[in-house]
Amino acid sequence: MILDTLYTSVACNRTPESLDWSDDGLIYFGAKNAIAVLDVHQEAVKIVRTLTGHKARVNCVRAVRNAGHLGVQLVSGSDDGTCVLWNTVDTGKPSAKFMLIGHSKGVTTVEAFVEQPAGQLIVATGSVDSTIKLWRAESDTRFGCFQTIDLRSGLTFGLKLFALPQSNVTMLAYTTDTDTVNLCVESTQDGTGRSFVQVEQLKGHCDWVRGLDCIQLPGSEDLLLASCSQDSFIRLWRISPRDTLQKQKAYEEIAQDEDIQLEERTFTVGSEASRSVFHYALSLESVLQGHEGWVYGVHFCLRNGQDLHLLSSSIDKTLIGWKPSESGVWMESVRVGEVGGSSLGFYGGKFSPDGRAIIGHGFQGSLHLWRSEDADGITGLWNPGIIVGGHFGGARDLAWDPVGGAFLVTLSEDQTTRVHAPWRRSSGANGEQTETWHEIARPQVHGYDMQCLTLLSRYRLASAAEEKIIRIFQAPSNFVHNFRALCGITEDREGDAIVEGNPMGASVPSLGLSNKAVFEVEQPETEGRHIKDMYPEHYFSPVSMDRPPAEETLMQNTLWPEIQKLYGHGNELYAVAASPDGTLLASACRATSADHAQILLWDTATWRITQQLSAHQLTVTQLCFAPNNLALLAVSRDRTFSVFERSATIGESSSFELKMRSDKTNGVHTRIIWCCDWSHDSVTFATGSRDGKVVAWKRNETPGAGAWFVPGAVLELKSESITAVAF
């Protein structure tokens, strides 16, 4: 059997340096403990692979320019205190080649630079342990730390390595939890080997400096260093080479005091290679103001080798592109971002290598892509592009569409429920059918961490969060229209009924948790109204989709109306399941006693409790109806499972009776049973436990030998916890 990944849905980690756009056009971003590789070359944007090598959240990712002879393409840092160097030399696909171990706490920022002409790679890492470590290859198989910069109790937010013009000496710029930028150059003057020594500090910001980037100006030997800060300003610093005569002339001009000049400071660097001394001047080039909140990142881009542009990303929900005018004044050339919704701004943004696209990653892990429709790629109109996304918290439950599996619904501790479906369209000259998966709706954006869900029918959803209520949702007509258009659905009886009489959409009132139905969208009259009554009670706008929606649309215009709340449990909900025919809903809550561990059965026609099933002492962790609709399986924290069978139907009602309960004293499982599932023929079911065992159970037809038994061997994974199982 050959398995291939069809679709990967995940959000970008919520850290400022967790994404980078490499020169080969691939986007790398932290996805929990892994690194996702995103390909945006084609319209079918998708995550093509994930890189695993860290044991904790990936905080920072940096693509290496000019990889050098070691072939290191990517550097990443993690909360596990390690930095991994990835290469493509051996396999053609990124694989972990070096792991840098030395920090006692998480790595929060990384930087990599290839020294020329030797092609030697230097890596800088900053950590929560208040140190910056510098690493260099000691051989083709080993990296070693050659310097540690102690920040005492400080934290580092930004690192940048670059070569000074003329001397080719490597300079390190770094920022900490202060308002200064520290500049260090590589030196051998102390006689103890090569190390970085501080030569200057750049002052001017009024708050912590969060990001750095540097570029050599086209047609010049000058460097431009950009710094951004929580004071909402961006400062551009020019580093210019000076010879001895120019240095003396600069001092004389300042002393004459004939003209008002910007402060210019100089520093001297010795080059070991040329055995010469080089002078450099530092000056403030410009101060850019355009953001209204903290600025987390800056990124330079050189279009066509000569057009210089700067991108800044801020928590004020905007990304701004800056460009110097003919007079040398830096002006805003493009502003993109989010309008409305409950998003909380951007952590970072990058230009594509050719400068014709911008990607930003938000506070809630969402990715945003814009492409320029103009030839120069900067001054024209920028349109939102198709992008992937996913949960930024742990995914806790999922369910397939019960009618043919046309879509997948997932929920997460990030307090959202999401619908993923295939986008089918004709492409190419031959009109070939293309299919790629995307998130097409977000039925629920809640205020509590979500816990469990089930689908009662294609367009009816039951979900529960860490609260005592089960909420029932039904798809609005706008979702049905868009689902059919994107997925190519034709025969859909339930959808026909919804289109005729259901609401158009839903919205969440301010400070509310319930999705309120919106039947029609009208522009309210404001004349004669008090100012507090001039704003609409809902923020839904119907959208006709011919492509997967952007993040802003998903957050506001794809909610499902809530049609019912079910009260009955005394603690927070933990598991729900729907019968195959959709007539029954089973639910269970957190429990420390048999009374709270009862399973409630709900009639989906009346939404009343029809039965309470008792079998367990602790929380029921999962419920599952048999495909033939005749049995209900439950597994629990008390290390047991139970099977309830439907009795003979009398009139319109039927009940479930306990037929078997496993014995935890001599049962197969010795730890919590987390999961269970039935086979398609309703004859066999499987259970998975924290003890690492997956056990298949089959009905025993031998009279008097018990109702169930364990056939054959038990699948066991040593030192693992089985949390999900499915046939």
XYZ file of C-alpha atoms in Angstrom:
727
model
C 0.000 0.000 0.000
C 1.332 3.418 -0.992
C 0.169 6.369 1.096
C 0.566 9.971 0.028
C -0.313 13.159 1.879
C -3.267 14.790 0.152
C -3.779 17.776 2.431
C -2.048 19.310 5.422
C -3.835 21.960 7.459
C -1.932 23.794 10.180
C -1.378 27.345 11.384
C 1.893 29.187 11.690
C 3.338 29.291 15.186
C 2.515 32.480 17.048
C 6.031 33.928 17.263
C 7.501 36.866 15.299
C 10.274 34.963 13.461
C 8.475 31.695 12.735
C 8.272 32.184 8.925
C 10.701 32.845 6.092
C 10.526 32.878 2.292
C 13.564 31.214 0.704
C 15.252 32.080 -2.588
C 13.887 28.885 -4.194
C 10.349 30.213 -3.728
C 9.318 27.876 -0.908
C 7.915 29.231 2.348
C 9.027 27.610 5.593
C 7.103 28.190 8.814
C 6.948 26.705 12.278
C 3.982 24.396 12.808
C 3.997 23.338 16.458
C 7.081 21.058 16.791
C 7.558 20.724 13.020
C 8.371 22.985 10.076
C 5.845 23.151 7.246
C 7.062 23.642 3.674
C 4.560 25.684 1.662
C 4.638 25.878 -2.140
C 2.871 28.933 -3.584
C 4.260 28.728 -7.125
C 0.999 27.453 -8.594
C -2.649 28.285 -7.986
C -2.882 24.996 -6.096
C -1.155 26.343 -2.997
C -0.376 23.496 -0.613
C 1.953 22.298 2.111
C 4.205 19.849 0.275
C 5.981 18.357 3.289
C 6.728 18.790 6.975
C 10.155 18.621 8.602
C 10.441 16.973 12.010
C 13.462 17.273 14.250
C 12.424 19.314 17.267
C 10.705 18.095 20.431
C 8.989 21.381 21.334
C 7.478 24.399 19.594
C 9.530 25.875 16.748
C 10.014 29.577 17.535
C 12.159 30.788 14.643
C 12.937 29.774 11.072
C 15.580 31.352 8.837
C 16.346 30.453 5.225
C 20.051 30.504 4.358
C 21.102 32.587 1.359
C 23.964 31.093 -0.693
C 24.025 27.793 1.169
C 27.774 27.148 0.766
C 29.559 23.815 0.521
C 27.695 22.312 3.493
C 24.380 22.674 1.673
C 22.583 24.087 4.720
C 19.340 25.567 3.418
C 17.409 26.267 6.605
C 18.027 26.992 10.285
C 15.394 26.620 13.007
C 15.246 27.167 16.756
C 12.874 25.654 19.286
C 11.627 25.727 22.844
C 13.581 22.494 23.384
C 16.759 24.612 23.480
C 18.177 23.279 20.215
C 18.905 24.724 16.799
C 18.645 22.439 13.758
C 20.441 22.985 10.458
C 18.666 21.423 7.477
C 20.336 20.533 4.178
C 19.347 19.266 0.735
C 22.655 17.920 -0.544
C 22.107 14.230 0.152
C 18.413 13.622 -0.573
C 17.217 16.662 -2.495
C 14.707 17.257 0.299
C 15.456 19.112 3.537
C 16.725 16.802 6.268
C 18.310 17.539 9.635
C 22.103 17.583 9.245
C 23.334 19.341 12.376
C 21.756 19.865 15.788
C 23.271 22.662 17.855
C 22.918 21.928 21.570
C 24.130 24.438 24.119
C 21.314 26.645 25.381
C 19.706 25.771 28.687
C 16.335 27.233 27.645
C 14.324 27.808 24.483
C 15.850 29.390 21.370
C 13.803 32.435 20.325
C 15.765 33.869 17.387
C 18.288 32.545 14.857
C 20.427 33.977 12.070
C 22.676 32.344 9.481
C 25.273 33.916 7.212
C 27.708 32.459 4.676
C 31.060 34.253 4.752
C 32.553 34.989 1.353
C 34.678 33.960 -0.418
C 35.395 30.991 1.858
C 31.738 29.910 1.940
C 31.890 29.219 5.679
C 28.586 29.260 7.555
C 28.153 31.210 10.796
C 25.015 30.680 12.873
C 23.845 32.955 15.697
C 21.212 31.870 18.217
C 19.453 33.849 20.934
C 17.751 32.206 23.877
C 15.576 32.784 26.911
C 18.656 31.851 28.978
C 19.909 35.426 28.291
C 22.753 34.411 25.994
C 23.650 34.719 22.326
C 25.761 31.885 20.951
C 27.858 31.988 17.784
C 28.465 28.713 15.938
C 30.812 27.718 13.122
C 31.516 24.471 11.278
C 34.541 22.723 12.782
C 34.373 20.051 10.076
C 31.933 18.693 7.505
C 30.257 16.697 10.269
C 30.439 18.943 13.320
C 29.392 22.441 14.381
C 30.853 24.067 17.467
C 30.114 27.150 19.560
C 33.035 29.588 19.404
C 31.534 32.440 21.452
C 28.823 33.121 24.010
C 27.596 36.668 24.613
C 26.145 37.002 28.109
C 23.199 39.404 28.287
C 22.976 39.017 32.070
C 19.198 39.134 32.574
C 18.314 40.466 29.128
C 16.401 38.842 26.292
C 17.356 39.030 22.642
C 14.682 39.693 20.006
C 16.589 40.167 16.763
C 19.857 38.996 15.187
C 21.428 39.982 11.873
C 24.779 38.916 10.380
C 26.226 40.680 7.334
C 29.554 41.578 5.734
C 30.962 45.097 5.840
C 31.870 46.474 2.397
C 35.525 46.635 1.314
C 36.883 44.769 4.358
C 34.452 41.824 4.090
C 34.540 41.600 7.900
C 31.425 40.012 9.411
C 29.260 42.245 11.604
C 26.624 41.106 14.097
C 23.694 43.378 14.948
C 21.438 42.323 17.791
C 18.615 43.785 19.849
C 17.534 43.061 23.399
C 14.788 44.194 25.745
C 16.134 47.747 25.507
C 15.771 50.588 23.014
C 19.217 50.151 21.413
C 20.749 48.174 18.554
C 24.146 46.684 19.380
C 26.804 46.337 16.660
C 29.685 43.869 16.956
C 32.458 42.966 14.504
C 34.522 39.823 14.243
C 38.010 40.340 15.620
C 41.185 38.402 16.494
C 42.829 41.128 18.561
C 42.456 39.371 21.902
C 44.719 36.517 20.788
C 42.229 33.857 21.871
C 40.728 33.167 18.459
C 38.062 34.888 16.396
C 35.223 36.475 18.344
C 32.790 39.379 18.070
C 33.481 42.603 19.964
C 31.083 45.515 20.319
C 31.976 48.667 18.378
C 28.805 50.784 18.468
C 25.266 51.181 19.780
C 22.444 52.705 17.767
C 20.080 54.737 19.924
C 16.871 56.492 19.005
C 13.985 54.137 19.654
C 11.819 54.676 22.726
C 10.868 51.046 23.363
C 12.109 47.511 22.775
C 13.579 46.920 19.313
C 11.907 43.805 17.874
C 13.356 43.239 14.397
C 16.326 43.886 12.108
C 17.241 43.549 8.446
C 20.163 44.754 6.348
C 20.878 45.177 2.634
C 23.569 46.686 0.422
C 22.267 49.649 -1.536
C 22.198 49.104 -5.309
C 25.047 50.832 -7.132
C 26.774 51.671 -3.864
C 28.997 50.175 -1.190
C 26.786 51.576 1.559
C 24.678 49.319 3.758
C 21.196 50.097 5.031
C 20.187 48.610 8.383
C 16.494 48.713 9.337
C 15.258 48.398 12.915
C 11.660 48.291 14.135
C 10.352 48.820 17.611
C 7.402 48.658 19.927
C 7.340 52.462 19.741
C 5.685 51.966 16.285
C 8.629 53.566 14.433
C 11.076 52.129 11.905
C 14.579 53.557 11.746
C 16.953 53.240 8.809
C 20.682 53.441 9.551
C 23.332 53.939 6.861
C 26.738 52.269 7.214
C 29.245 53.819 4.804
C 32.920 52.988 4.214
C 35.340 55.882 4.752
C 39.020 56.233 3.949
C 41.362 58.180 6.233
C 40.992 61.430 4.282
C 37.200 61.235 4.260
C 37.205 60.548 7.981
C 39.330 63.629 8.719
C 37.210 65.747 6.357
C 34.039 64.695 8.124
C 35.445 65.823 11.460
C 36.493 69.178 10.028
C 33.083 69.797 8.426
C 31.320 69.088 11.679
C 33.701 71.378 13.552
C 33.114 74.285 11.143
C 29.420 74.184 12.006
C 28.529 75.801 8.693
C 25.523 73.585 7.968
C 23.101 71.538 9.983
C 24.162 67.916 9.587
C 22.920 64.611 10.879
C 25.096 63.066 13.524
C 27.660 60.750 11.976
C 29.713 58.405 14.097
C 32.672 56.383 12.910
C 34.269 53.106 13.912
C 37.349 51.254 12.752
C 37.719 47.612 11.741
C 40.862 45.603 11.116
C 40.828 42.933 8.418
C 42.959 39.876 9.078
C 42.815 38.825 5.422
C 44.144 42.089 3.950
C 46.009 43.220 7.101
C 44.460 46.643 6.652
C 42.384 49.055 8.705
C 38.986 50.201 7.442
C 36.879 53.109 8.621
C 33.077 53.246 8.578
C 30.530 55.949 9.270
C 27.153 55.437 10.933
C 24.274 57.828 10.356
C 20.507 57.886 10.678
C 19.062 57.718 7.173
C 15.337 58.009 7.910
C 12.578 57.486 10.457
C 9.417 55.883 9.104
C 6.073 56.441 10.789
C 2.940 54.738 9.515
C 1.974 52.099 12.021
C -0.234 52.602 15.057
C 1.016 49.631 17.060
C 4.103 47.586 17.817
C 6.172 46.802 14.722
C 7.430 43.219 14.907
C 9.366 42.779 11.678
C 11.082 44.428 8.705
C 12.250 42.867 5.439
C 14.199 44.376 2.540
C 13.605 43.388 -1.078
C 15.633 44.322 -4.151
C 13.451 44.172 -7.262
C 15.253 43.533 -10.553
C 18.551 44.113 -8.785
C 17.971 47.851 -8.413
C 14.549 48.783 -6.974
C 14.786 48.863 -3.187
C 11.712 48.182 -1.052
C 11.073 47.583 2.637
C 8.186 45.661 4.206
C 7.097 46.250 7.797
C 4.599 44.197 9.797
C 2.696 45.400 12.827
C 0.200 44.327 15.424
C -2.073 47.119 14.097
C -3.308 44.622 11.415
C -1.288 46.133 8.565
C 1.747 45.370 6.436
C 3.312 48.423 4.788
C 5.624 48.490 1.795
C 8.060 51.427 1.724
C 10.032 52.781 -1.227
C 12.507 55.674 -1.555
C 11.347 58.445 -3.855
C 13.558 60.133 -6.437
C 14.474 62.731 -3.817
C 15.579 59.999 -1.422
C 12.609 60.345 0.931
C 11.087 57.024 1.946
C 7.368 56.896 1.151
C 4.609 54.374 1.723
C 3.964 52.527 -1.563
C 1.507 49.830 -0.516
C -0.535 48.975 2.559
C -2.238 45.594 2.963
C -3.823 43.893 5.931
C -7.065 43.034 7.655
C -10.205 45.097 8.100
C -12.715 44.153 10.787
C -13.059 40.754 12.387
C -11.514 39.713 15.669
C -7.953 39.235 14.446
C -5.124 40.762 16.420
C -2.590 41.933 13.862
C 0.583 40.566 12.302
C 3.656 39.006 13.837
C 5.698 39.111 10.633
C 5.762 39.466 6.869
C 8.047 38.700 3.929
C 8.421 39.707 0.304
C 8.728 36.934 -2.251
C 12.191 36.676 -3.876
C 10.944 38.578 -6.949
C 9.021 41.138 -4.877
C 5.689 40.426 -6.582
C 4.035 38.787 -3.571
C 3.732 39.423 0.156
C 2.978 36.895 2.863
C 2.072 37.790 6.427
C 1.433 35.625 9.472
C -0.959 36.806 12.122
C -1.312 36.694 15.869
C -3.697 33.733 15.578
C -1.432 31.786 13.240
C -3.266 32.671 10.036
C -1.384 33.139 6.768
C -2.231 35.974 4.358
C -0.972 36.202 0.785
C -1.172 39.133 -1.616
C -0.018 39.170 -5.231
C 0.644 42.258 -7.331
C -1.217 42.559 -10.614
C 1.071 45.338 -11.836
C 4.234 44.838 -13.881
C 6.489 46.569 -11.365
C 4.963 44.545 -8.533
C 4.954 47.399 -6.042
C 2.897 50.452 -6.939
C -0.127 48.691 -8.466
C -3.095 46.902 -6.967
C -2.420 43.964 -4.649
C -5.014 41.175 -4.611
C -5.486 38.548 -1.890
C -4.177 35.167 -2.974
C -5.251 31.634 -2.149
C -3.465 30.339 0.919
C -3.665 27.449 3.365
C -4.338 27.649 7.072
C -5.423 25.629 10.041
C -5.788 25.440 13.795
C -3.254 27.280 15.955
C -4.138 25.117 18.960
C -4.296 21.360 19.355
C -6.970 19.695 17.193
C -9.204 17.656 19.504
C -11.884 16.056 17.329
C -13.009 15.612 13.733
C -15.898 14.161 11.759
C -16.513 13.317 8.105
C -19.603 14.363 6.200
C -21.933 11.344 6.692
C -23.201 11.626 3.100
C -20.268 10.459 1.003
C -17.492 12.189 2.944
C -17.667 15.382 0.882
C -15.988 17.459 3.605
C -14.231 17.190 6.957
C -15.093 19.137 10.116
C -12.474 19.703 12.819
C -12.388 21.558 16.109
C -9.592 22.664 18.359
C -8.558 24.161 21.636
C -8.116 27.382 19.621
C -11.913 27.795 20.120
C -12.861 27.310 16.470
C -14.672 24.720 14.354
C -13.544 24.492 10.720
C -14.813 22.857 7.525
C -12.255 21.504 5.042
C -13.333 20.477 1.542
C -11.914 19.884 -1.958
C -11.930 22.769 -4.417
C -12.713 21.250 -7.813
C -12.196 23.254 -11.004
C -11.067 22.933 -14.593
C -7.520 24.011 -15.368
C -5.081 23.930 -18.245
C -5.678 24.051 -21.972
C -7.404 20.656 -21.952
C -9.795 21.588 -19.159
C -8.452 18.894 -16.840
C -10.144 18.578 -13.473
C -7.967 19.752 -10.582
C -8.723 19.151 -6.925
C -7.032 20.702 -3.900
C -8.255 20.844 -0.316
C -8.850 24.084 1.556
C -10.694 25.481 4.554
C -14.026 26.751 3.232
C -15.963 27.680 6.380
C -15.664 28.312 10.099
C -19.066 27.382 11.583
C -18.152 28.295 15.151
C -15.792 30.842 16.704
C -16.304 30.355 20.415
C -15.147 31.771 23.730
C -14.213 28.428 25.304
C -11.719 25.809 24.144
C -13.574 23.308 21.963
C -13.698 19.654 23.025
C -15.813 17.383 20.791
C -18.167 17.314 17.803
C -20.337 15.073 15.664
C -22.409 15.492 12.509
C -26.097 14.609 12.795
C -26.489 15.033 9.031
C -24.560 16.735 6.252
C -25.664 20.197 7.335
C -26.349 19.730 11.057
C -23.538 19.839 13.585
C -23.371 19.197 17.339
C -20.360 20.506 19.242
C -19.314 20.978 22.835
C -16.635 23.108 24.445
C -15.252 23.150 27.963
C -18.718 24.077 29.250
C -21.870 22.170 30.253
C -23.813 22.881 27.055
C -24.135 21.029 23.763
C -24.738 23.437 20.892
C -26.532 22.426 17.687
C -25.790 24.275 14.439
C -27.382 24.126 11.010
C -25.713 25.325 7.833
C -27.082 28.564 6.333
C -28.114 28.898 2.719
C -25.012 30.921 1.831
C -22.772 28.026 2.905
C -24.794 25.538 0.850
C -24.450 27.685 -2.282
C -20.696 28.084 -1.827
C -20.142 24.442 -0.863
C -21.885 23.302 -4.024
C -19.973 25.769 -6.201
C -16.535 24.939 -4.816
C -16.956 21.171 -4.491
C -19.065 20.485 -7.569
C -21.989 18.996 -5.624
C -25.121 18.353 -7.718
C -27.544 15.981 -5.964
C -28.229 17.348 -2.507
C -31.779 17.016 -1.140
C -31.006 18.322 2.324
C -29.260 21.301 0.771
C -32.299 22.055 -1.395
C -34.474 22.323 1.707
C -31.963 24.617 3.409
C -31.720 26.945 0.424
C -35.487 27.391 0.396
C -36.088 28.304 4.008
C -32.948 28.646 6.121
C -31.146 31.857 7.186
C -28.551 33.368 4.885
C -25.836 33.291 7.524
C -24.996 34.049 11.133
C -23.110 36.494 13.308
C -21.955 36.637 16.921
C -23.174 39.617 18.968
C -20.649 41.618 20.914
C -19.713 39.826 24.143
C -21.857 36.859 23.057
C -21.152 33.157 22.538
C -24.164 32.143 20.426
C -24.309 32.455 16.641
C -27.457 34.408 15.780
C -29.222 33.748 12.479
C -29.223 36.469 9.810
C -32.154 36.177 7.386
C -31.492 39.240 5.279
C -28.898 41.951 5.126
C -30.247 45.486 5.179
C -28.527 48.827 5.527
C -30.054 50.362 8.656
C -31.366 53.897 8.524
C -29.372 56.143 10.803
C -31.392 59.347 10.512
C -32.961 60.317 13.801
C -31.277 57.486 15.715
C -29.098 57.774 18.760
C -25.409 57.227 18.006
C -25.398 53.920 19.911
C -28.135 52.571 17.608
C -26.474 53.516 14.327
C -24.373 50.372 14.075
C -25.707 47.011 12.832
C -26.357 44.194 15.258
C -24.666 41.723 12.910
C -21.569 41.801 10.728
C -22.491 39.123 8.191
C -22.315 39.840 4.468
C -23.273 37.107 1.982
C -20.366 36.096 -0.244
C -20.482 34.148 -3.513
C -17.272 32.149 -3.748
C -15.524 30.922 -6.869
C -12.348 30.164 -4.920
C -11.494 29.287 -1.296
C -12.140 32.211 1.063
C -9.529 34.402 2.709
C -9.049 34.592 6.464
C -11.194 37.723 6.829
C -14.142 36.006 5.121
C -13.729 32.847 7.181
C -13.833 34.744 10.453
C -16.936 36.833 9.749
C -19.022 35.431 6.919
C -18.998 31.624 7.230
C -20.578 31.091 10.657
C -23.487 28.650 11.065
C -26.601 29.689 13.036
C -27.098 28.017 16.394
C -30.522 26.343 16.505
C -30.519 24.606 19.897
C -28.761 24.341 23.254
C -28.879 21.091 25.239
C -28.601 21.233 29.041
C -28.305 18.117 31.161
C -24.743 17.495 32.253
C -23.311 18.672 35.540
C -19.733 19.088 34.338
C -17.880 20.106 31.184
C -18.664 18.025 28.103
C -16.050 15.513 26.964
C -17.541 13.293 24.222
C -20.477 13.286 21.801
C -21.578 10.882 19.061
C -24.504 10.712 16.638
C -26.252 7.564 15.481
C -25.827 6.744 11.764
C -29.461 7.620 11.053
C -29.113 10.945 12.912
C -32.033 10.287 15.273
C -29.983 9.929 18.469
C -27.216 11.954 20.065
C -25.080 10.462 22.859
C -23.059 12.678 25.193
C -20.794 12.353 28.228
C -19.061 14.818 30.535
C -16.037 14.910 32.818
C -16.659 12.728 35.839
C -15.091 11.587 39.087
C -18.098 9.529 40.157
C -20.589 7.128 38.615
C -23.392 9.715 38.756
C -21.589 12.156 36.474
C -20.179 9.366 34.278
C -23.626 8.561 32.899
C -24.165 8.695 29.145
C -27.141 10.784 28.032
C -29.131 9.875 24.924
C -30.983 12.715 23.175
C -33.802 12.498 20.653
C -32.806 14.841 17.799
C -36.454 15.413 16.848
C -37.534 16.778 20.234
C -34.117 17.518 21.791
C -35.180 15.722 24.964
C -33.228 13.163 27.000
C -34.596 9.704 26.232
C -32.266 7.577 28.354
C -29.399 7.675 30.855
C -26.874 4.841 30.532
C -24.682 3.846 33.483
C -21.565 1.679 33.243
C -18.489 3.678 34.256
C -16.964 5.301 37.329
C -14.854 7.981 35.625
C -14.989 10.169 32.501
C -16.190 8.497 29.324
C -13.481 9.496 26.832
C -15.153 8.450 23.559
C -18.514 7.245 22.266
C -19.207 5.430 19.004
C -22.392 4.045 17.449
C -22.152 0.890 15.342
C -22.768 1.417 11.600
C -25.835 -0.872 11.780
C -27.354 1.503 14.359
C -27.858 -1.325 16.882
C -25.016 -0.827 19.383
C -23.224 1.935 21.289
C -19.608 1.584 22.424
C -18.088 3.641 25.251
C -14.535 3.759 26.638
C -13.480 5.417 29.862
C -10.720 6.700 32.087
C -11.526 3.848 34.467
C -9.686 1.497 32.027
C -12.880 -0.257 30.916
C -15.170 -0.253 27.893
C -18.880 -0.965 27.697
C -21.241 -2.083 24.932
C -24.921 -1.149 24.887
C -27.273 -2.869 22.440
C -30.556 -1.555 21.170
C -33.535 -3.536 22.361
C -36.547 -4.355 20.205
C -38.398 -1.281 19.008
C -41.837 -0.818 20.515
C -43.829 1.695 18.511
C -41.585 4.683 17.858
C -39.266 4.228 20.840
C -36.405 1.886 21.613
C -33.878 1.657 24.409
C -30.279 0.568 24.889
C -29.247 -2.104 27.375
C -25.801 -2.835 28.788
C -24.607 -6.108 27.253
C -20.979 -6.137 28.317
C -18.509 -4.233 30.457
C -14.836 -5.183 30.523
C -13.096 -6.002 33.789
C -10.244 -3.629 34.577
C -8.597 -6.050 37.002
C -7.838 -8.701 34.403
C -8.536 -6.835 31.155
C -6.045 -6.247 28.372
C -5.674 -2.507 28.945
C -3.808 -1.338 32.036
C -4.145 2.435 31.510
C -6.795 4.927 30.392
C -8.646 3.858 27.253
C -8.642 6.927 25.030
C -10.339 5.863 21.811
C -12.525 3.325 20.030
C -14.135 2.616 16.664
C -16.391 0.065 14.950
C -15.604 -1.853 11.787
C -17.846 -1.299 8.751
C -19.752 -4.580 9.377
C -20.497 -3.775 13.061
C -18.943 -7.099 14.100
C -15.547 -5.901 15.330
C -14.442 -2.860 17.270
C -11.037 -1.586 18.345
C -9.877 0.206 21.488
C -6.686 2.195 22.065
C -5.099 3.048 25.387
C -2.374 5.047 27.064
C -0.557 1.749 27.647
C 0.305 1.706 23.926
C -2.015 -1.166 23.016
C -4.606 -1.366 20.245
C -6.972 -4.290 20.793
C -9.532 -5.681 18.340
C -12.661 -7.202 19.883
C -15.057 -9.507 18.060
C -18.373 -11.067 18.990
C -18.016 -14.565 20.374
C -20.701 -16.781 18.865
C -19.999 -19.673 21.254
C -22.967 -20.057 23.635
C -22.101 -19.370 27.248
C -18.557 -18.207 26.484
C -19.214 -14.504 26.952
C -20.364 -11.828 24.565
C -16.981 -10.632 23.307
C -13.384 -11.844 23.120
C -9.955 -10.717 21.929
C -8.943 -12.425 18.684
C -5.276 -12.989 17.860
C -2.394 -10.767 18.906
C -2.541 -7.296 20.395
C -0.851 -4.433 18.553
C 1.480 -2.722 21.005
C 3.650 0.377 20.611
C 6.199 0.580 23.408
C 6.448 3.905 25.275
C 3.607 5.393 23.208
C 0.078 6.505 24.029
C -2.671 5.560 21.559
C -5.032 8.536 21.340
C -6.965 7.852 18.121
C -8.045 4.758 16.198
C -10.259 4.259 13.140
C -11.195 1.485 10.725
